[in-house]
Structure formats: C-alpha cells, structure tokens
C-alpha cells in the first residue's frame, strides 16, 4: 500500500490536471458560442445567393454553365479530384480528427489523381504517412485557426481557376457537421462541379398580397449574373464548412474536457478514501503501540 505522502502527491497532481481540463472546457465553450454567432450572421447572405441561383436555373434552359456538371463521362482513373480536409491542429477532442481522416481516406481510395488541401495540422500529419493517396498542395496547408472569409476566398478562387483550366475535375470538402449539441458527423460535401439538384426551386414566385406572379429579369443576362454569383456562393459554401468544422471541434473538445474533468474528480475521490484508510490504519497502529508500551511498563 502506498504511503500517505505518495497518495497526497498523487492527489495534488490530479487536482492540477483537473484545473487545466476545466479551464480548457470553459475556453472551448466560449469559442463555440462565438462560432455559432458568426455562422448565424452570414447565413442570410448565402441563403439569398442560393435563392438567386435557383431562380436563374429555373428560368433558363439546360445549357453549358462553366461551373456546372456536363454530360461528359470521365473514366475513374482519369478524374483529377481535389479534397479540402478540415481537422484541428491538436488532439484533446476525442475522435474528431480520426473520423474525418478515415472518411477522407475511404474516398481517396476511389480516385487516383488526388490533390490534398488541408486546414489543420492533424489531417496533414496523418496523410503525410500515406503519400500514395494523393499529392499534398503545400501552398494550401493552413493551421486550424478561427474561420475567416479571406481564407475561404483564397481556396475557392484557386480551386475554381484550376477547375476552369482543366487541372481539376472535382472538388470535395471533408469536414465535421454538428447536427446538435450531442451528435457530430464527418461528411463529404461536393463543391465543384455544381449540379441543378443542389438548387431545388422551392420558393414561390407569387405575391401573397396581390396574387400576381412575378418574374425576375437579370441584366445583362441571366448566365452572366450566374457566372458572378456562383464564385461567391462557392466561397460561402467553403466558409460554411469551415465554421461548421470549427464549431464541431469546440463541441468535441468541450465533451472530452468535461469527461476528463469528471474522471479526475472520481480519481481524487478514490484517492481521498484511500488516504483516509491509510491514515486510520496508521493511527490504529500508533495507538496499539502506545497501549503495548504502557502495558509493558506496568509489568
């Protein structure tokens, strides 16, 4: 059995760890609230962009749009696919990083000419050990900081340029989407090429007060407006996945730190009980020794 000094040292060590994990839990909670506010602030703008694209597609015939899928069939071995993999820079978030990396790895095995873009050092370090899955684009490997529009804009502009030049046939984002406070799921989101199925026409073109049906006119033309709107929509789509991933990361970190704090509390409680037992045993031993000494002196 450990001595009382050893048990005290262990208790102090665990209590210090518990303070650290509790502080990290509070930090993750604060970042999570800020991320949710940021996502709610930009959602109306990108929802309006999606509405405009849906309206244009609804009033134009099937034709060749630069950023939309064509009928051309590309053999799987010739597809040049790009993957933006969003993870965190460090661990301490449960299985958050591992789920994203495994999902990305499963998709990468289905294609051959892969380009890998990274936000987060954990994903980059994982795929450095698997060079056969794709080529890492060094100029597009970033740390997982707070989501910023400039970063989404830079990634989207370079990806769209490669797509139009024929250097990239597809672009996917692998990230974690937080469905609710308890459930997060790794997902693959297709960014390029766009398809008409991504923009269902669910809005009514009828005025509720007058009952008249209206039609929007686009100047100089609907397709030219579409060419201007789609890049902004693509940037918003990437930015949205960045915010979702950051929110999921903080939520996973909160859960992991809360579990660690609770486990540390249980360990301290068990050590405290063990300390009391050892202390009581030491007191009993001392009393027995005193009584034995007194009896021996009387004799």
PDB file of C-alpha atoms in Angstrom:
ATOM      1  CA  UNK A   1       0.000   0.000   0.000  1.00  0.00           C
ATOM      2  CA  UNK A   2       1.285   3.488  -0.836  1.00  0.00           C
ATOM      3  CA  UNK A   3       2.303   5.832   1.969  1.00  0.00           C
ATOM      4  CA  UNK A   4       0.256   8.903   2.889  1.00  0.00           C
ATOM      5  CA  UNK A   5       2.885  11.155   1.288  1.00  0.00           C
ATOM      6  CA  UNK A   6       2.636   9.300  -2.053  1.00  0.00           C
ATOM      7  CA  UNK A   7      -1.171   9.483  -2.011  1.00  0.00           C
ATOM      8  CA  UNK A   8      -1.083  13.219  -1.235  1.00  0.00           C
ATOM      9  CA  UNK A   9       1.321  13.855  -4.111  1.00  0.00           C
ATOM     10  CA  UNK A  10      -0.952  11.956  -6.499  1.00  0.00           C
ATOM     11  CA  UNK A  11      -3.996  13.895  -5.291  1.00  0.00           C
ATOM     12  CA  UNK A  12      -2.251  17.225  -5.834  1.00  0.00           C
ATOM     13  CA  UNK A  13      -1.150  16.163  -9.321  1.00  0.00           C
ATOM     14  CA  UNK A  14      -4.648  15.055 -10.331  1.00  0.00           C
ATOM     15  CA  UNK A  15      -6.213  18.221  -8.922  1.00  0.00           C
ATOM     16  CA  UNK A  16      -3.844  20.360 -11.002  1.00  0.00           C
ATOM     17  CA  UNK A  17      -4.762  18.365 -14.108  1.00  0.00           C
ATOM     18  CA  UNK A  18      -8.450  18.818 -13.277  1.00  0.00           C
ATOM     19  CA  UNK A  19      -7.998  22.599 -13.127  1.00  0.00           C
ATOM     20  CA  UNK A  20      -6.364  22.568 -16.573  1.00  0.00           C
ATOM     21  CA  UNK A  21      -9.077  20.435 -18.186  1.00  0.00           C
ATOM     22  CA  UNK A  22     -11.795  22.573 -16.618  1.00  0.00           C
ATOM     23  CA  UNK A  23     -10.139  25.740 -17.965  1.00  0.00           C
ATOM     24  CA  UNK A  24      -9.912  24.179 -21.443  1.00  0.00           C
ATOM     25  CA  UNK A  25     -13.603  23.255 -21.202  1.00  0.00           C
ATOM     26  CA  UNK A  26     -14.513  26.882 -20.468  1.00  0.00           C
ATOM     27  CA  UNK A  27     -12.331  28.145 -23.339  1.00  0.00           C
ATOM     28  CA  UNK A  28     -13.953  25.713 -25.794  1.00  0.00           C
ATOM     29  CA  UNK A  29     -17.393  26.776 -24.584  1.00  0.00           C
ATOM     30  CA  UNK A  30     -16.589  30.451 -25.235  1.00  0.00           C
ATOM     31  CA  UNK A  31     -15.219  29.728 -28.730  1.00  0.00           C
ATOM     32  CA  UNK A  32     -18.274  27.616 -29.537  1.00  0.00           C
ATOM     33  CA  UNK A  33     -20.639  30.492 -28.735  1.00  0.00           C
ATOM     34  CA  UNK A  34     -18.636  32.900 -30.924  1.00  0.00           C
ATOM     35  CA  UNK A  35     -18.593  30.423 -33.822  1.00  0.00           C
ATOM     36  CA  UNK A  36     -22.369  29.996 -33.675  1.00  0.00           C
ATOM     37  CA  UNK A  37     -22.874  33.765 -33.732  1.00  0.00           C
ATOM     38  CA  UNK A  38     -20.565  34.080 -36.739  1.00  0.00           C
ATOM     39  CA  UNK A  39     -22.417  31.326 -38.638  1.00  0.00           C
ATOM     40  CA  UNK A  40     -25.813  32.859 -37.905  1.00  0.00           C
ATOM     41  CA  UNK A  41     -24.581  36.251 -39.117  1.00  0.00           C
ATOM     42  CA  UNK A  42     -23.578  35.083 -42.603  1.00  0.00           C
ATOM     43  CA  UNK A  43     -26.351  32.544 -43.271  1.00  0.00           C
ATOM     44  CA  UNK A  44     -28.905  35.058 -44.671  1.00  0.00           C
ATOM     45  CA  UNK A  45     -26.451  36.336 -47.302  1.00  0.00           C
ATOM     46  CA  UNK A  46     -25.569  32.911 -48.631  1.00  0.00           C
ATOM     47  CA  UNK A  47     -29.180  31.766 -48.472  1.00  0.00           C
ATOM     48  CA  UNK A  48     -30.019  34.683 -50.754  1.00  0.00           C
ATOM     49  CA  UNK A  49     -27.246  33.665 -53.155  1.00  0.00           C
ATOM     50  CA  UNK A  50     -28.669  30.149 -53.275  1.00  0.00           C
ATOM     51  CA  UNK A  51     -32.118  31.583 -53.986  1.00  0.00           C
ATOM     52  CA  UNK A  52     -30.766  33.677 -56.886  1.00  0.00           C
ATOM     53  CA  UNK A  53     -29.011  30.660 -58.423  1.00  0.00           C
ATOM     54  CA  UNK A  54     -32.168  28.554 -58.065  1.00  0.00           C
ATOM     55  CA  UNK A  55     -34.242  31.280 -59.699  1.00  0.00           C
ATOM     56  CA  UNK A  56     -31.837  31.642 -62.643  1.00  0.00           C
ATOM     57  CA  UNK A  57     -31.696  27.891 -63.225  1.00  0.00           C
ATOM     58  CA  UNK A  58     -35.470  27.681 -63.039  1.00  0.00           C
ATOM     59  CA  UNK A  59     -35.849  30.247 -65.849  1.00  0.00           C
ATOM     60  CA  UNK A  60     -33.029  29.119 -68.117  1.00  0.00           C
ATOM     61  CA  UNK A  61     -32.847  26.123 -70.345  1.00  0.00           C
ATOM     62  CA  UNK A  62     -30.392  23.301 -69.874  1.00  0.00           C
ATOM     63  CA  UNK A  63     -27.134  24.632 -71.204  1.00  0.00           C
ATOM     64  CA  UNK A  64     -23.455  24.913 -70.625  1.00  0.00           C
ATOM     65  CA  UNK A  65     -22.621  26.795 -67.460  1.00  0.00           C
ATOM     66  CA  UNK A  66     -18.967  26.993 -66.579  1.00  0.00           C
ATOM     67  CA  UNK A  67     -19.227  25.737 -63.022  1.00  0.00           C
ATOM     68  CA  UNK A  68     -21.901  23.093 -63.564  1.00  0.00           C
ATOM     69  CA  UNK A  69     -21.533  19.420 -64.394  1.00  0.00           C
ATOM     70  CA  UNK A  70     -21.589  18.369 -68.043  1.00  0.00           C
ATOM     71  CA  UNK A  71     -22.637  15.169 -69.760  1.00  0.00           C
ATOM     72  CA  UNK A  72     -19.023  14.284 -70.464  1.00  0.00           C
ATOM     73  CA  UNK A  73     -18.119  10.978 -68.807  1.00  0.00           C
ATOM     74  CA  UNK A  74     -14.606  10.814 -67.350  1.00  0.00           C
ATOM     75  CA  UNK A  75     -13.092   7.395 -66.565  1.00  0.00           C
ATOM     76  CA  UNK A  76     -12.457   6.990 -62.807  1.00  0.00           C
ATOM     77  CA  UNK A  77      -8.717   6.540 -63.311  1.00  0.00           C
ATOM     78  CA  UNK A  78      -8.521   9.888 -65.135  1.00  0.00           C
ATOM     79  CA  UNK A  79     -10.539  12.040 -62.711  1.00  0.00           C
ATOM     80  CA  UNK A  80      -8.469  14.805 -61.131  1.00  0.00           C
ATOM     81  CA  UNK A  81     -10.079  15.309 -57.742  1.00  0.00           C
ATOM     82  CA  UNK A  82      -9.265  17.847 -55.043  1.00  0.00           C
ATOM     83  CA  UNK A  83     -10.051  17.289 -51.362  1.00  0.00           C
ATOM     84  CA  UNK A  84     -10.117  20.019 -48.734  1.00  0.00           C
ATOM     85  CA  UNK A  85      -9.718  18.152 -45.424  1.00  0.00           C
ATOM     86  CA  UNK A  86     -10.599  20.141 -42.307  1.00  0.00           C
ATOM     87  CA  UNK A  87      -9.300  18.938 -38.937  1.00  0.00           C
ATOM     88  CA  UNK A  88      -7.803  20.551 -35.835  1.00  0.00           C
ATOM     89  CA  UNK A  89      -4.175  21.349 -35.080  1.00  0.00           C
ATOM     90  CA  UNK A  90      -4.036  19.194 -31.966  1.00  0.00           C
ATOM     91  CA  UNK A  91      -5.858  16.385 -30.253  1.00  0.00           C
ATOM     92  CA  UNK A  92      -7.783  16.644 -26.984  1.00  0.00           C
ATOM     93  CA  UNK A  93     -11.057  16.390 -28.929  1.00  0.00           C
ATOM     94  CA  UNK A  94     -11.940  12.713 -28.756  1.00  0.00           C
ATOM     95  CA  UNK A  95     -12.297  11.005 -32.139  1.00  0.00           C
ATOM     96  CA  UNK A  96     -12.925  14.276 -34.004  1.00  0.00           C
ATOM     97  CA  UNK A  97      -9.788  14.143 -36.179  1.00  0.00           C
ATOM     98  CA  UNK A  98      -9.743  10.380 -36.665  1.00  0.00           C
ATOM     99  CA  UNK A  99     -13.298  10.264 -38.044  1.00  0.00           C
ATOM    100  CA  UNK A 100     -12.512  12.924 -40.666  1.00  0.00           C
ATOM    101  CA  UNK A 101      -9.236  11.282 -41.728  1.00  0.00           C
ATOM    102  CA  UNK A 102     -10.786   7.835 -42.094  1.00  0.00           C
ATOM    103  CA  UNK A 103     -13.710   9.156 -44.140  1.00  0.00           C
ATOM    104  CA  UNK A 104     -11.328  11.098 -46.400  1.00  0.00           C
ATOM    105  CA  UNK A 105      -9.099   8.037 -46.794  1.00  0.00           C
ATOM    106  CA  UNK A 106     -12.056   5.894 -47.875  1.00  0.00           C
ATOM    107  CA  UNK A 107     -12.969   8.409 -50.616  1.00  0.00           C
ATOM    108  CA  UNK A 108      -9.383   8.939 -51.736  1.00  0.00           C
ATOM    109  CA  UNK A 109      -9.021   5.229 -52.445  1.00  0.00           C
ATOM    110  CA  UNK A 110     -11.768   5.516 -55.071  1.00  0.00           C
ATOM    111  CA  UNK A 111      -9.822   8.037 -57.192  1.00  0.00           C
ATOM    112  CA  UNK A 112      -6.205   8.217 -58.324  1.00  0.00           C
ATOM    113  CA  UNK A 113      -5.121  11.749 -59.309  1.00  0.00           C
ATOM    114  CA  UNK A 114      -5.842  13.445 -55.988  1.00  0.00           C
ATOM    115  CA  UNK A 115      -4.780  16.854 -54.738  1.00  0.00           C
ATOM    116  CA  UNK A 116      -4.987  17.372 -50.989  1.00  0.00           C
ATOM    117  CA  UNK A 117      -5.667  20.719 -49.316  1.00  0.00           C
ATOM    118  CA  UNK A 118      -5.583  20.953 -45.532  1.00  0.00           C
ATOM    119  CA  UNK A 119      -6.935  23.144 -42.793  1.00  0.00           C
ATOM    120  CA  UNK A 120      -5.490  21.716 -39.592  1.00  0.00           C
ATOM    121  CA  UNK A 121      -2.165  20.047 -38.862  1.00  0.00           C
ATOM    122  CA  UNK A 122      -3.679  16.778 -37.632  1.00  0.00           C
ATOM    123  CA  UNK A 123      -5.044  15.865 -41.059  1.00  0.00           C
ATOM    124  CA  UNK A 124      -1.856  16.918 -42.824  1.00  0.00           C
ATOM    125  CA  UNK A 125       0.326  14.839 -40.488  1.00  0.00           C
ATOM    126  CA  UNK A 126      -1.972  11.846 -40.997  1.00  0.00           C
ATOM    127  CA  UNK A 127      -1.760  11.903 -44.795  1.00  0.00           C
ATOM    128  CA  UNK A 128       1.969  12.592 -44.826  1.00  0.00           C
ATOM    129  CA  UNK A 129       2.227   8.961 -43.780  1.00  0.00           C
ATOM    130  CA  UNK A 130       0.088   7.895 -46.776  1.00  0.00           C
ATOM    131  CA  UNK A 131       1.669   9.581 -49.834  1.00  0.00           C
ATOM    132  CA  UNK A 132       0.067   7.032 -52.168  1.00  0.00           C
ATOM    133  CA  UNK A 133      -3.381   8.585 -51.569  1.00  0.00           C
ATOM    134  CA  UNK A 134      -2.640  11.960 -53.129  1.00  0.00           C
ATOM    135  CA  UNK A 135      -0.347  14.924 -53.607  1.00  0.00           C
ATOM    136  CA  UNK A 136      -0.299  17.486 -50.820  1.00  0.00           C
ATOM    137  CA  UNK A 137      -0.608  21.057 -52.114  1.00  0.00           C
ATOM    138  CA  UNK A 138       1.842  22.819 -49.807  1.00  0.00           C
ATOM    139  CA  UNK A 139       0.630  26.353 -50.528  1.00  0.00           C
ATOM    140  CA  UNK A 140      -2.840  25.352 -49.355  1.00  0.00           C
ATOM    141  CA  UNK A 141      -1.991  23.768 -45.996  1.00  0.00           C
ATOM    142  CA  UNK A 142      -3.189  26.011 -43.202  1.00  0.00           C
ATOM    143  CA  UNK A 143      -3.466  25.836 -39.449  1.00  0.00           C
ATOM    144  CA  UNK A 144      -6.921  25.473 -37.933  1.00  0.00           C
ATOM    145  CA  UNK A 145      -7.485  28.995 -36.647  1.00  0.00           C
ATOM    146  CA  UNK A 146     -10.781  30.856 -36.348  1.00  0.00           C
ATOM    147  CA  UNK A 147     -12.685  30.640 -39.673  1.00  0.00           C
ATOM    148  CA  UNK A 148     -12.002  33.637 -41.878  1.00  0.00           C
ATOM    149  CA  UNK A 149     -13.582  34.670 -45.173  1.00  0.00           C
ATOM    150  CA  UNK A 150     -10.211  35.595 -46.687  1.00  0.00           C
ATOM    151  CA  UNK A 151      -9.033  32.003 -46.303  1.00  0.00           C
ATOM    152  CA  UNK A 152     -12.214  30.599 -47.868  1.00  0.00           C
ATOM    153  CA  UNK A 153     -11.906  33.152 -50.669  1.00  0.00           C
ATOM    154  CA  UNK A 154      -8.312  32.186 -51.419  1.00  0.00           C
ATOM    155  CA  UNK A 155      -9.024  28.444 -51.503  1.00  0.00           C
ATOM    156  CA  UNK A 156     -12.174  28.885 -53.606  1.00  0.00           C
ATOM    157  CA  UNK A 157     -10.554  31.205 -56.157  1.00  0.00           C
ATOM    158  CA  UNK A 158      -7.596  28.891 -56.720  1.00  0.00           C
ATOM    159  CA  UNK A 159      -9.845  25.830 -56.933  1.00  0.00           C
ATOM    160  CA  UNK A 160     -12.203  27.486 -59.439  1.00  0.00           C
ATOM    161  CA  UNK A 161      -9.250  28.613 -61.538  1.00  0.00           C
ATOM    162  CA  UNK A 162      -7.900  25.049 -61.663  1.00  0.00           C
ATOM    163  CA  UNK A 163     -11.408  23.781 -62.447  1.00  0.00           C
ATOM    164  CA  UNK A 164     -11.836  26.131 -65.396  1.00  0.00           C
ATOM    165  CA  UNK A 165      -8.334  25.354 -66.676  1.00  0.00           C
ATOM    166  CA  UNK A 166      -8.994  21.627 -66.604  1.00  0.00           C
ATOM    167  CA  UNK A 167      -6.455  20.934 -63.844  1.00  0.00           C
ATOM    168  CA  UNK A 168      -9.251  19.878 -61.505  1.00  0.00           C
ATOM    169  CA  UNK A 169     -12.391  17.910 -62.344  1.00  0.00           C
ATOM    170  CA  UNK A 170     -13.941  17.738 -58.871  1.00  0.00           C
ATOM    171  CA  UNK A 171     -13.579  19.428 -55.511  1.00  0.00           C
ATOM    172  CA  UNK A 172     -14.808  17.995 -52.219  1.00  0.00           C
ATOM    173  CA  UNK A 173     -14.691  19.210 -48.633  1.00  0.00           C
ATOM    174  CA  UNK A 174     -14.314  16.641 -45.848  1.00  0.00           C
ATOM    175  CA  UNK A 175     -15.384  18.140 -42.533  1.00  0.00           C
ATOM    176  CA  UNK A 176     -17.447  17.506 -39.411  1.00  0.00           C
ATOM    177  CA  UNK A 177     -21.011  18.798 -39.246  1.00  0.00           C
ATOM    178  CA  UNK A 178     -22.572  19.313 -35.833  1.00  0.00           C
ATOM    179  CA  UNK A 179     -26.175  18.138 -36.078  1.00  0.00           C
ATOM    180  CA  UNK A 180     -26.947  19.056 -32.471  1.00  0.00           C
ATOM    181  CA  UNK A 181     -25.188  19.555 -29.146  1.00  0.00           C
ATOM    182  CA  UNK A 182     -24.650  15.811 -28.745  1.00  0.00           C
ATOM    183  CA  UNK A 183     -24.190  14.463 -32.281  1.00  0.00           C
ATOM    184  CA  UNK A 184     -21.481  15.385 -34.805  1.00  0.00           C
ATOM    185  CA  UNK A 185     -20.812  13.506 -38.027  1.00  0.00           C
ATOM    186  CA  UNK A 186     -17.985  13.567 -40.558  1.00  0.00           C
ATOM    187  CA  UNK A 187     -19.304  14.368 -44.048  1.00  0.00           C
ATOM    188  CA  UNK A 188     -18.115  14.847 -47.621  1.00  0.00           C
ATOM    189  CA  UNK A 189     -19.525  17.923 -49.385  1.00  0.00           C
ATOM    190  CA  UNK A 190     -19.170  18.335 -53.151  1.00  0.00           C
ATOM    191  CA  UNK A 191     -18.226  21.897 -54.090  1.00  0.00           C
ATOM    192  CA  UNK A 192     -17.378  21.583 -57.810  1.00  0.00           C
ATOM    193  CA  UNK A 193     -18.885  20.910 -60.226  1.00  0.00           C
ATOM    194  CA  UNK A 194     -22.298  22.187 -59.198  1.00  0.00           C
ATOM    195  CA  UNK A 195     -25.473  20.386 -60.249  1.00  0.00           C
ATOM    196  CA  UNK A 196     -29.036  21.555 -60.655  1.00  0.00           C
ATOM    197  CA  UNK A 197     -30.110  19.119 -57.933  1.00  0.00           C
ATOM    198  CA  UNK A 198     -28.211  21.261 -55.412  1.00  0.00           C
ATOM    199  CA  UNK A 199     -30.620  24.142 -56.062  1.00  0.00           C
ATOM    200  CA  UNK A 200     -34.194  22.908 -55.779  1.00  0.00           C
ATOM    201  CA  UNK A 201     -36.801  25.522 -56.656  1.00  0.00           C
ATOM    202  CA  UNK A 202     -38.949  25.583 -53.545  1.00  0.00           C
ATOM    203  CA  UNK A 203     -39.704  29.309 -53.437  1.00  0.00           C
ATOM    204  CA  UNK A 204     -42.977  30.637 -54.782  1.00  0.00           C
ATOM    205  CA  UNK A 205     -42.941  33.410 -57.389  1.00  0.00           C
ATOM    206  CA  UNK A 206     -46.416  34.593 -56.422  1.00  0.00           C
ATOM    207  CA  UNK A 207     -47.020  37.708 -54.346  1.00  0.00           C
ATOM    208  CA  UNK A 208     -49.056  36.750 -51.274  1.00  0.00           C
ATOM    209  CA  UNK A 209     -50.893  40.096 -51.090  1.00  0.00           C
ATOM    210  CA  UNK A 210     -51.807  40.679 -54.757  1.00  0.00           C
ATOM    211  CA  UNK A 211     -51.743  37.124 -56.061  1.00  0.00           C
ATOM    212  CA  UNK A 212     -49.755  38.165 -59.126  1.00  0.00           C
ATOM    213  CA  UNK A 213     -46.907  36.019 -60.387  1.00  0.00           C
ATOM    214  CA  UNK A 214     -43.646  37.896 -60.897  1.00  0.00           C
ATOM    215  CA  UNK A 215     -40.595  37.165 -62.978  1.00  0.00           C
ATOM    216  CA  UNK A 216     -37.090  38.473 -62.239  1.00  0.00           C
ATOM    217  CA  UNK A 217     -35.075  39.981 -65.066  1.00  0.00           C
ATOM    218  CA  UNK A 218     -31.292  39.830 -64.932  1.00  0.00           C
ATOM    219  CA  UNK A 219     -29.009  42.360 -66.642  1.00  0.00           C
ATOM    220  CA  UNK A 220     -27.011  41.986 -68.833  1.00  0.00           C
ATOM    221  CA  UNK A 221     -28.141  38.330 -68.907  1.00  0.00           C
ATOM    222  CA  UNK A 222     -29.024  35.538 -66.524  1.00  0.00           C
ATOM    223  CA  UNK A 223     -25.955  33.466 -67.415  1.00  0.00           C
ATOM    224  CA  UNK A 224     -23.592  36.402 -66.872  1.00  0.00           C
ATOM    225  CA  UNK A 225     -25.160  37.064 -63.487  1.00  0.00           C
ATOM    226  CA  UNK A 226     -24.815  33.360 -62.734  1.00  0.00           C
ATOM    227  CA  UNK A 227     -21.103  33.497 -63.542  1.00  0.00           C
ATOM    228  CA  UNK A 228     -20.722  36.282 -60.987  1.00  0.00           C
ATOM    229  CA  UNK A 229     -22.906  34.759 -58.279  1.00  0.00           C
ATOM    230  CA  UNK A 230     -21.562  31.189 -58.346  1.00  0.00           C
ATOM    231  CA  UNK A 231     -17.992  32.127 -57.244  1.00  0.00           C
ATOM    232  CA  UNK A 232     -19.411  33.971 -54.232  1.00  0.00           C
ATOM    233  CA  UNK A 233     -21.647  31.021 -53.467  1.00  0.00           C
ATOM    234  CA  UNK A 234     -18.666  28.648 -53.670  1.00  0.00           C
ATOM    235  CA  UNK A 235     -16.693  30.822 -51.265  1.00  0.00           C
ATOM    236  CA  UNK A 236     -19.670  30.860 -48.918  1.00  0.00           C
ATOM    237  CA  UNK A 237     -20.022  27.084 -49.146  1.00  0.00           C
ATOM    238  CA  UNK A 238     -16.377  26.572 -48.166  1.00  0.00           C
ATOM    239  CA  UNK A 239     -16.634  29.180 -45.430  1.00  0.00           C
ATOM    240  CA  UNK A 240     -19.757  27.476 -44.073  1.00  0.00           C
ATOM    241  CA  UNK A 241     -17.972  24.124 -43.830  1.00  0.00           C
ATOM    242  CA  UNK A 242     -15.053  25.836 -42.054  1.00  0.00           C
ATOM    243  CA  UNK A 243     -17.394  27.333 -39.451  1.00  0.00           C
ATOM    244  CA  UNK A 244     -19.248  24.020 -39.046  1.00  0.00           C
ATOM    245  CA  UNK A 245     -15.946  22.177 -38.558  1.00  0.00           C
ATOM    246  CA  UNK A 246     -14.692  24.747 -36.055  1.00  0.00           C
ATOM    247  CA  UNK A 247     -17.968  24.541 -34.148  1.00  0.00           C
ATOM    248  CA  UNK A 248     -17.801  20.732 -34.102  1.00  0.00           C
ATOM    249  CA  UNK A 249     -14.183  20.847 -32.934  1.00  0.00           C
ATOM    250  CA  UNK A 250     -15.029  23.076 -29.973  1.00  0.00           C
ATOM    251  CA  UNK A 251     -18.023  20.911 -29.121  1.00  0.00           C
ATOM    252  CA  UNK A 252     -15.867  17.763 -29.224  1.00  0.00           C
ATOM    253  CA  UNK A 253     -13.211  19.487 -27.118  1.00  0.00           C
ATOM    254  CA  UNK A 254     -15.840  20.521 -24.580  1.00  0.00           C
ATOM    255  CA  UNK A 255     -17.091  16.934 -24.310  1.00  0.00           C
ATOM    256  CA  UNK A 256     -13.588  15.497 -23.991  1.00  0.00           C
ATOM    257  CA  UNK A 257     -12.518  18.036 -21.356  1.00  0.00           C
ATOM    258  CA  UNK A 258     -15.719  17.556 -19.370  1.00  0.00           C
ATOM    259  CA  UNK A 259     -15.186  13.791 -19.346  1.00  0.00           C
ATOM    260  CA  UNK A 260     -11.559  14.299 -18.315  1.00  0.00           C
ATOM    261  CA  UNK A 261     -12.588  16.648 -15.501  1.00  0.00           C
ATOM    262  CA  UNK A 262     -15.229  14.207 -14.250  1.00  0.00           C
ATOM    263  CA  UNK A 263     -12.736  11.327 -14.357  1.00  0.00           C
ATOM    264  CA  UNK A 264     -10.179  13.390 -12.445  1.00  0.00           C
ATOM    265  CA  UNK A 265     -12.800  14.166  -9.808  1.00  0.00           C
ATOM    266  CA  UNK A 266     -13.541  10.452  -9.398  1.00  0.00           C
ATOM    267  CA  UNK A 267      -9.822   9.699  -9.058  1.00  0.00           C
ATOM    268  CA  UNK A 268      -9.426  12.395  -6.389  1.00  0.00           C
ATOM    269  CA  UNK A 269     -12.394  10.963  -4.506  1.00  0.00           C
ATOM    270  CA  UNK A 270     -10.927   7.456  -4.648  1.00  0.00           C
ATOM    271  CA  UNK A 271      -7.501   8.719  -3.538  1.00  0.00           C
ATOM    272  CA  UNK A 272      -9.097  10.655  -0.694  1.00  0.00           C
ATOM    273  CA  UNK A 273     -10.821   7.489   0.510  1.00  0.00           C
ATOM    274  CA  UNK A 274      -7.561   5.557   0.236  1.00  0.00           C
ATOM    275  CA  UNK A 275      -5.724   8.310   2.141  1.00  0.00           C
ATOM    276  CA  UNK A 276      -8.263   8.187   4.979  1.00  0.00           C
ATOM    277  CA  UNK A 277      -7.921   4.404   5.181  1.00  0.00           C
ATOM    278  CA  UNK A 278      -4.121   4.595   5.337  1.00  0.00           C
ATOM    279  CA  UNK A 279      -4.292   7.410   7.885  1.00  0.00           C
ATOM    280  CA  UNK A 280      -6.771   5.481  10.039  1.00  0.00           C
ATOM    281  CA  UNK A 281      -4.570   2.399   9.828  1.00  0.00           C
ATOM    282  CA  UNK A 282      -1.527   4.439  10.900  1.00  0.00           C
ATOM    283  CA  UNK A 283      -3.437   5.936  13.861  1.00  0.00           C
ATOM    284  CA  UNK A 284      -4.630   2.482  14.943  1.00  0.00           C
ATOM    285  CA  UNK A 285      -1.092   1.163  14.740  1.00  0.00           C
ATOM    286  CA  UNK A 286       0.229   4.042  16.847  1.00  0.00           C
ATOM    287  CA  UNK A 287      -2.491   3.508  19.487  1.00  0.00           C
ATOM    288  CA  UNK A 288      -1.686  -0.201  19.668  1.00  0.00           C
ATOM    289  CA  UNK A 289       1.990   0.596  20.102  1.00  0.00           C
ATOM    290  CA  UNK A 290       1.236   3.093  22.885  1.00  0.00           C
ATOM    291  CA  UNK A 291      -1.037   0.602  24.694  1.00  0.00           C
ATOM    292  CA  UNK A 292       1.532  -2.184  24.321  1.00  0.00           C
ATOM    293  CA  UNK A 293       4.261   0.100  25.702  1.00  0.00           C
ATOM    294  CA  UNK A 294       2.102   1.122  28.677  1.00  0.00           C
ATOM    295  CA  UNK A 295       1.311  -2.489  29.477  1.00  0.00           C
ATOM    296  CA  UNK A 296       4.943  -3.443  29.291  1.00  0.00           C
ATOM    297  CA  UNK A 297       5.891  -0.565  31.665  1.00  0.00           C
ATOM    298  CA  UNK A 298       3.270  -1.617  34.217  1.00  0.00           C
ATOM    299  CA  UNK A 299       4.571  -5.191  34.159  1.00  0.00           C
TER     300      UNK A 299
END
